[in-house]
């Protein structure tokens, strides 16, 4: 290649060949254009529990290509966390590490490889402390503490509630049964790993691009930890390549990359490795559970007592909410007039657990649905028929003061029973073949924000330009669930235009109104309402202008098919683009805002903030399995699942969400587990952490049940999380139907099934599961009068309802 001299902004550079001129000019232009990107890596703890005695960055700083090395001392002494009650994390640990993978120091360098080498050169001297790796160990240690706060040594939170006289219900019962279960922890396994890019502008303002489900909460965490005015921070959530709850916390790497960018004067990028993602975690809590239920001869529940022992990992995260969710929703599916819940969450030296799809509810759902199957068998009742009889009543309150609106669970049960041939198969298939049944419920958005305030939970702006183009600005985050599409459909329906004519701008704290994030199955209902209200206000402005031109009253107009016309005379009308010109002429620039705040329905007791929702979705599931009694291998052949979605705004998207939930539920049921050995994760890679592939995914028959809920936009409820819940217990109940073996813990591995089958051959109880529970004294319960059977507060008939 020939060489030549060339210059950048008039400054001559060395002679380089033509290829360097084309592809490498930026490398020579650092001082003249925007600075080149720097790359960050974090030095993480090698020990699960230790004091930090010394950090020496000398060797790392001396490595060529390193821009800066930082430790916790380079940050304001401020802790952060997603919940106001659990502000226990540091951007970089200063005095103590609480798990393998805890961040200690960070490097910004010319490339990722240099940054990684420099991170390895950071010398850390530890004083190793005894690791605490289970709830039992946490309770046994009163001198070695992971944190200095909580409800006791290594106890993050302990709660107890009683709604009505539970013991009286047990005295009245024809049958009282109690069982013990364990649900192993597992992780989200998104295809996309965590990543972030930070850049500071010359006027001292920060922009962070991050793979996050909650840009608003990241924005708040950055303002706190960097001690900056929130107005100087911009957070943009890039389209997320899979989240499932694992990207709903603010993370240390987001804060670190912002600080590194500030110190270097360069944009800085960090991408976590797959192993780092396993240690960031925030996935499913391991939970031990005890449930005691008193029933009548026909299976009507008279009282229920539920206990949860939750392994929270090293930090608070969403843990208090997660703990409460293990007890909150048992009453939302079936009629439970008296209910008692006791729960505790322990700190351990493992990666912190948090919200994974179904946040805190798949574990108790597994316990409850397996427990109810045992009760049905003991009473000689069909498990599906018994559940159908005890489904909650619509527009009533539960014992723990939650409000039920519509409930399509009976129809869901009827549809899957019919479609699966349940009556012909249950208890009647050849040995090794079986069917199992389970139901569930889930919230459609949390009724309260993470931090207390009376502001809207979601906002949207609809803007119309002179050419008829429509832009929708909303803070909701697209994480692959189709929220951008749903918001587009809602606005298109209100304005009567093609969705293709709408441009979405989302999840940018500078440009879009606040939305609290993509979690708790809240986006369709909450952001959907906000977008619908903004579009409705825009339609009113447009109709007012068109009515003047057509000399009619606005109420006579209809928007449909890209036109605004007189309802009784469709030929009299204008195109939407013409209507936009008329409206701007009359009103000026066309921009309308909408917002949504859920109804206030929480009970009048402390702890009532977890569980309330505008409405609840319902699901029924039948799983058909084949079990090899010699090897214990379980093959799920078919799954039938019916989901009460309220109204399916896009049936194809809803089916995709339901089937994705089934897939994830099968993984949790059969193979996924987050387990540790000597403080280290045993399987922190996608090669070793087992999850289903297409080969293990059965035929899934999805049935959508529409109840048109008055709380949802156009009657819609959630579909992204609830359908996961009944899948693991349906599989467990099917295994029992196939070989008579009860597996009272997940995952239902071949070893456990084979062991249970062998126990049966020996004439022993064919059960594998926990034999005992952690020894813990719960606090005295908060006693609250049961609200069971009371009429629900009147639902507001939303204007977006049709």
CSV table of C-alpha atoms in Angstrom, one decimal, residues 210-502:
chain,number,residue,atom,x,y,z
A,210,UNK,CA,-27.2,1.0,30.3
A,211,UNK,CA,-28.8,-2.4,29.8
A,212,UNK,CA,-31.3,-1.7,32.6
A,213,UNK,CA,-35.0,-2.4,33.2
A,214,UNK,CA,-35.3,0.6,35.5
A,215,UNK,CA,-33.6,3.7,34.2
A,216,UNK,CA,-35.5,5.9,36.7
A,217,UNK,CA,-34.0,4.1,39.7
A,218,UNK,CA,-30.5,4.0,38.1
A,219,UNK,CA,-30.9,7.8,37.7
A,220,UNK,CA,-31.7,8.2,41.4
A,221,UNK,CA,-28.8,5.9,42.4
A,222,UNK,CA,-26.3,7.9,40.3
A,223,UNK,CA,-27.4,11.2,41.8
A,224,UNK,CA,-27.0,9.8,45.3
A,225,UNK,CA,-23.7,8.0,45.0
A,226,UNK,CA,-22.0,10.6,42.9
A,227,UNK,CA,-23.6,13.4,44.9
A,228,UNK,CA,-24.7,15.2,41.8
A,229,UNK,CA,-27.9,17.2,41.0
A,230,UNK,CA,-30.3,14.8,39.3
A,231,UNK,CA,-30.9,17.4,36.5
A,232,UNK,CA,-27.2,16.9,35.4
A,233,UNK,CA,-27.7,13.2,34.8
A,234,UNK,CA,-29.2,11.6,31.8
A,235,UNK,CA,-29.9,7.8,31.8
A,236,UNK,CA,-30.8,6.1,28.5
A,237,UNK,CA,-31.9,2.5,28.7
A,238,UNK,CA,-30.8,0.7,25.5
A,239,UNK,CA,-33.1,-2.0,24.2
A,240,UNK,CA,-32.5,-4.8,26.6
A,241,UNK,CA,-31.5,-8.3,25.4
A,242,UNK,CA,-33.3,-10.1,28.1
A,243,UNK,CA,-33.9,-9.1,31.6
A,244,UNK,CA,-36.4,-11.2,33.5
A,245,UNK,CA,-35.9,-9.1,36.6
A,246,UNK,CA,-32.1,-9.4,36.6
A,247,UNK,CA,-31.6,-5.8,35.5
A,248,UNK,CA,-34.0,-4.0,37.8
A,249,UNK,CA,-31.4,-3.1,40.5
A,250,UNK,CA,-29.0,-0.2,40.1
A,251,UNK,CA,-25.6,-1.9,39.9
A,252,UNK,CA,-22.1,-1.0,41.0
A,253,UNK,CA,-20.7,-1.2,37.5
A,254,UNK,CA,-23.0,1.6,36.4
A,255,UNK,CA,-21.7,3.9,39.1
A,256,UNK,CA,-18.1,2.8,38.5
A,257,UNK,CA,-18.2,3.5,34.8
A,258,UNK,CA,-19.6,6.9,35.4
A,259,UNK,CA,-16.8,7.8,37.8
A,260,UNK,CA,-14.2,6.5,35.5
A,261,UNK,CA,-15.5,8.5,32.6
A,262,UNK,CA,-15.4,11.6,34.8
A,263,UNK,CA,-11.8,11.0,35.8
A,264,UNK,CA,-10.5,10.2,32.4
A,265,UNK,CA,-12.5,12.7,30.4
A,266,UNK,CA,-13.4,9.9,28.0
A,267,UNK,CA,-16.4,7.8,27.3
A,268,UNK,CA,-15.9,4.6,29.2
A,269,UNK,CA,-17.6,1.2,28.4
A,270,UNK,CA,-17.9,-1.8,30.6
A,271,UNK,CA,-19.3,-5.2,29.7
A,272,UNK,CA,-19.6,-7.9,32.3
A,273,UNK,CA,-18.5,-11.4,31.6
A,274,UNK,CA,-21.0,-14.3,31.9
A,275,UNK,CA,-19.3,-15.3,35.1
A,276,UNK,CA,-19.7,-11.8,36.5
A,277,UNK,CA,-23.4,-11.8,35.6
A,278,UNK,CA,-23.8,-15.0,37.6
A,279,UNK,CA,-22.3,-13.2,40.6
A,280,UNK,CA,-24.4,-10.0,40.1
A,281,UNK,CA,-27.4,-12.4,40.1
A,282,UNK,CA,-30.5,-10.9,41.9
A,283,UNK,CA,-32.2,-14.1,40.8
A,284,UNK,CA,-34.6,-16.5,42.5
A,285,UNK,CA,-34.3,-16.8,46.3
A,286,UNK,CA,-33.8,-20.3,47.7
A,287,UNK,CA,-36.8,-20.8,50.0
A,288,UNK,CA,-37.7,-23.4,52.6
A,289,UNK,CA,-41.5,-23.5,53.2
A,290,UNK,CA,-44.0,-25.0,55.6
A,291,UNK,CA,-47.7,-24.9,54.9
A,292,UNK,CA,-50.6,-26.0,57.1
A,293,UNK,CA,-54.1,-25.9,55.8
A,294,UNK,CA,-57.5,-26.9,57.3
A,295,UNK,CA,-60.2,-27.9,54.8
A,296,UNK,CA,-63.8,-29.2,54.8
A,297,UNK,CA,-64.6,-32.6,53.3
A,298,UNK,CA,-65.2,-31.1,49.9
A,299,UNK,CA,-61.9,-29.2,50.0
A,300,UNK,CA,-63.1,-25.7,51.0
A,301,UNK,CA,-60.3,-24.0,52.8
A,302,UNK,CA,-61.1,-22.8,56.3
A,303,UNK,CA,-57.6,-21.6,57.4
A,304,UNK,CA,-54.0,-21.5,56.2
A,305,UNK,CA,-50.7,-21.0,57.9
A,306,UNK,CA,-47.6,-20.4,55.7
A,307,UNK,CA,-44.0,-20.0,56.7
A,308,UNK,CA,-41.0,-18.9,54.5
A,309,UNK,CA,-37.3,-19.2,55.3
A,310,UNK,CA,-35.6,-17.1,52.6
A,311,UNK,CA,-31.8,-17.2,51.7
A,312,UNK,CA,-31.2,-13.7,50.6
A,313,UNK,CA,-27.5,-13.6,49.8
A,314,UNK,CA,-25.1,-10.9,50.6
A,315,UNK,CA,-27.2,-7.7,50.1
A,316,UNK,CA,-30.7,-6.4,50.6
A,317,UNK,CA,-31.7,-5.8,47.0
A,318,UNK,CA,-35.5,-6.2,46.7
A,319,UNK,CA,-35.3,-8.7,49.6
A,320,UNK,CA,-37.9,-7.2,52.0
A,321,UNK,CA,-40.4,-7.1,49.1
A,322,UNK,CA,-39.3,-10.6,48.0
A,323,UNK,CA,-39.9,-12.0,51.4
A,324,UNK,CA,-43.4,-10.4,51.7
A,325,UNK,CA,-44.3,-11.7,48.2
A,326,UNK,CA,-43.7,-15.3,49.4
A,327,UNK,CA,-46.7,-14.8,51.6
A,328,UNK,CA,-48.9,-12.1,50.0
A,329,UNK,CA,-50.6,-13.8,47.1
A,330,UNK,CA,-51.7,-17.2,48.5
A,331,UNK,CA,-55.1,-15.6,49.2
A,332,UNK,CA,-55.6,-14.2,45.7
A,333,UNK,CA,-56.2,-17.5,43.9
A,334,UNK,CA,-58.4,-19.5,46.3
A,335,UNK,CA,-60.9,-18.5,49.0
A,336,UNK,CA,-58.9,-18.4,52.3
A,337,UNK,CA,-61.0,-16.8,55.0
A,338,UNK,CA,-58.3,-17.0,57.7
A,339,UNK,CA,-54.6,-16.6,56.9
A,340,UNK,CA,-51.4,-16.5,58.9
A,341,UNK,CA,-48.0,-15.8,57.3
A,342,UNK,CA,-44.6,-15.8,59.0
A,343,UNK,CA,-41.4,-15.2,57.1
A,344,UNK,CA,-37.7,-14.4,57.5
A,345,UNK,CA,-34.9,-13.5,55.2
A,346,UNK,CA,-31.3,-14.3,56.1
A,347,UNK,CA,-28.1,-12.7,54.9
A,348,UNK,CA,-25.6,-15.3,53.5
A,349,UNK,CA,-22.2,-14.9,51.7
A,350,UNK,CA,-23.6,-15.6,48.3
A,351,UNK,CA,-24.7,-13.4,45.4
A,352,UNK,CA,-27.7,-11.3,46.4
A,353,UNK,CA,-31.1,-12.6,45.3
A,354,UNK,CA,-33.9,-10.4,44.1
A,355,UNK,CA,-36.7,-10.4,41.5
A,356,UNK,CA,-36.8,-13.1,38.9
A,357,UNK,CA,-39.8,-13.5,36.7
A,358,UNK,CA,-42.7,-13.9,39.1
A,359,UNK,CA,-40.8,-12.2,41.9
A,360,UNK,CA,-41.1,-14.1,45.2
A,361,UNK,CA,-44.2,-16.1,44.1
A,362,UNK,CA,-43.1,-19.2,42.2
A,363,UNK,CA,-41.6,-20.7,45.4
A,364,UNK,CA,-44.8,-20.5,47.5
A,365,UNK,CA,-46.9,-21.4,44.5
A,366,UNK,CA,-44.9,-24.7,44.1
A,367,UNK,CA,-45.5,-25.5,47.8
A,368,UNK,CA,-49.2,-24.6,47.7
A,369,UNK,CA,-50.2,-26.4,44.5
A,370,UNK,CA,-48.3,-29.6,45.5
A,371,UNK,CA,-49.9,-29.3,49.0
A,372,UNK,CA,-53.4,-28.9,47.5
A,373,UNK,CA,-52.8,-32.0,45.3
A,374,UNK,CA,-52.0,-34.0,48.4
A,375,UNK,CA,-55.1,-32.7,50.2
A,376,UNK,CA,-57.3,-33.6,47.1
A,377,UNK,CA,-55.9,-37.2,47.1
A,378,UNK,CA,-56.4,-37.5,50.8
A,379,UNK,CA,-60.1,-36.4,50.4
A,380,UNK,CA,-60.6,-38.6,47.3
A,381,UNK,CA,-61.3,-35.5,45.2
A,382,UNK,CA,-60.3,-34.6,41.6
A,383,UNK,CA,-57.5,-32.0,42.0
A,384,UNK,CA,-58.9,-29.8,39.2
A,385,UNK,CA,-62.5,-30.0,40.4
A,386,UNK,CA,-61.5,-29.2,44.0
A,387,UNK,CA,-59.6,-26.1,42.9
A,388,UNK,CA,-62.4,-25.0,40.7
A,389,UNK,CA,-64.8,-25.0,43.6
A,390,UNK,CA,-62.6,-22.8,45.8
A,391,UNK,CA,-61.6,-20.1,43.3
A,392,UNK,CA,-61.9,-16.6,44.6
A,393,UNK,CA,-65.0,-14.6,44.0
A,394,UNK,CA,-64.9,-11.5,41.7
A,395,UNK,CA,-65.0,-8.0,43.1
A,396,UNK,CA,-64.3,-9.1,46.7
A,397,UNK,CA,-61.5,-8.6,49.2
A,398,UNK,CA,-59.1,-11.3,50.5
A,399,UNK,CA,-58.3,-12.0,54.1
A,400,UNK,CA,-55.2,-9.9,53.8
A,401,UNK,CA,-57.0,-6.9,52.3
A,402,UNK,CA,-56.2,-7.4,48.6
A,403,UNK,CA,-58.8,-6.4,46.1
A,404,UNK,CA,-60.0,-8.9,43.4
A,405,UNK,CA,-61.6,-7.4,40.3
A,406,UNK,CA,-62.2,-9.9,37.5
A,407,UNK,CA,-61.2,-13.5,37.8
A,408,UNK,CA,-61.3,-15.9,34.8
A,409,UNK,CA,-59.7,-18.8,36.6
A,410,UNK,CA,-62.7,-21.0,36.5
A,411,UNK,CA,-62.9,-20.7,32.7
A,412,UNK,CA,-59.1,-21.3,32.5
A,413,UNK,CA,-59.6,-24.5,34.5
A,414,UNK,CA,-62.4,-25.6,32.3
A,415,UNK,CA,-60.5,-24.9,29.1
A,416,UNK,CA,-57.3,-26.8,30.0
A,417,UNK,CA,-59.2,-29.7,31.5
A,418,UNK,CA,-61.1,-30.1,28.3
A,419,UNK,CA,-58.2,-29.5,25.9
A,420,UNK,CA,-55.8,-31.8,27.7
A,421,UNK,CA,-58.3,-34.7,28.2
A,422,UNK,CA,-57.6,-34.4,32.0
A,423,UNK,CA,-60.6,-36.5,33.0
A,424,UNK,CA,-59.6,-39.4,30.7
A,425,UNK,CA,-55.9,-39.3,31.7
A,426,UNK,CA,-55.5,-38.4,35.4
A,427,UNK,CA,-54.8,-41.6,37.3
A,428,UNK,CA,-55.5,-43.7,34.2
A,429,UNK,CA,-52.4,-43.6,32.1
A,430,UNK,CA,-49.9,-46.5,32.0
A,431,UNK,CA,-47.1,-46.5,34.6
A,432,UNK,CA,-44.5,-44.0,33.7
A,433,UNK,CA,-47.0,-41.6,32.1
A,434,UNK,CA,-48.9,-39.0,34.1
A,435,UNK,CA,-50.6,-35.6,34.1
A,436,UNK,CA,-50.4,-32.9,36.7
A,437,UNK,CA,-52.5,-29.8,37.4
A,438,UNK,CA,-51.9,-26.4,39.0
A,439,UNK,CA,-53.2,-22.9,39.1
A,440,UNK,CA,-51.8,-19.5,39.9
A,441,UNK,CA,-52.4,-15.8,40.1
A,442,UNK,CA,-50.2,-12.8,39.7
A,443,UNK,CA,-50.3,-9.0,40.0
A,444,UNK,CA,-50.6,-6.6,37.1
A,445,UNK,CA,-48.2,-4.0,38.4
A,446,UNK,CA,-47.3,-3.2,41.9
A,447,UNK,CA,-49.8,-0.9,43.5
A,448,UNK,CA,-47.1,1.2,45.3
A,449,UNK,CA,-43.8,2.7,44.1
A,450,UNK,CA,-40.5,1.5,45.5
A,451,UNK,CA,-40.0,4.9,47.2
A,452,UNK,CA,-43.0,6.5,48.8
A,453,UNK,CA,-44.5,9.4,46.9
A,454,UNK,CA,-47.8,10.5,45.4
A,455,UNK,CA,-46.6,11.1,41.9
A,456,UNK,CA,-47.7,9.1,38.9
A,457,UNK,CA,-46.2,5.7,38.2
A,458,UNK,CA,-46.0,6.3,34.5
A,459,UNK,CA,-46.2,9.2,32.1
A,460,UNK,CA,-46.4,9.6,28.3
A,461,UNK,CA,-46.4,12.5,25.8
A,462,UNK,CA,-48.1,12.2,22.4
A,463,UNK,CA,-46.9,14.7,19.8
A,464,UNK,CA,-48.4,15.2,16.3
A,465,UNK,CA,-46.6,17.1,13.5
A,466,UNK,CA,-48.0,19.0,10.6
A,467,UNK,CA,-47.6,16.0,8.3
A,468,UNK,CA,-49.7,13.7,10.5
A,469,UNK,CA,-46.7,12.0,12.0
A,470,UNK,CA,-47.2,10.9,15.6
A,471,UNK,CA,-44.4,10.5,18.2
A,472,UNK,CA,-44.9,8.9,21.6
A,473,UNK,CA,-42.5,9.6,24.4
A,474,UNK,CA,-42.6,7.3,27.3
A,475,UNK,CA,-40.1,6.2,30.0
A,476,UNK,CA,-41.0,2.5,29.7
A,477,UNK,CA,-38.2,0.1,28.8
A,478,UNK,CA,-38.4,-2.4,26.0
A,479,UNK,CA,-36.8,-5.6,27.3
A,480,UNK,CA,-38.1,-7.9,24.5
A,481,UNK,CA,-41.6,-8.2,25.9
A,482,UNK,CA,-43.1,-6.0,23.2
A,483,UNK,CA,-43.9,-2.9,25.3
A,484,UNK,CA,-43.1,-0.5,22.5
A,485,UNK,CA,-45.5,-2.4,20.3
A,486,UNK,CA,-48.3,-2.4,22.9
A,487,UNK,CA,-48.0,1.4,23.5
A,488,UNK,CA,-48.0,2.0,19.8
A,489,UNK,CA,-51.2,0.0,19.4
A,490,UNK,CA,-52.9,1.8,22.3
A,491,UNK,CA,-52.1,5.2,20.8
A,492,UNK,CA,-53.1,4.0,17.3
A,493,UNK,CA,-56.4,2.8,18.6
A,494,UNK,CA,-57.2,6.1,20.2
A,495,UNK,CA,-56.2,8.2,17.2
A,496,UNK,CA,-57.6,5.9,14.5
A,497,UNK,CA,-54.3,5.6,12.6
A,498,UNK,CA,-52.0,2.9,11.4
A,499,UNK,CA,-49.4,1.8,14.0
A,500,UNK,CA,-46.7,2.2,11.3
A,501,UNK,CA,-47.4,6.0,11.4
A,502,UNK,CA,-46.2,6.2,15.0
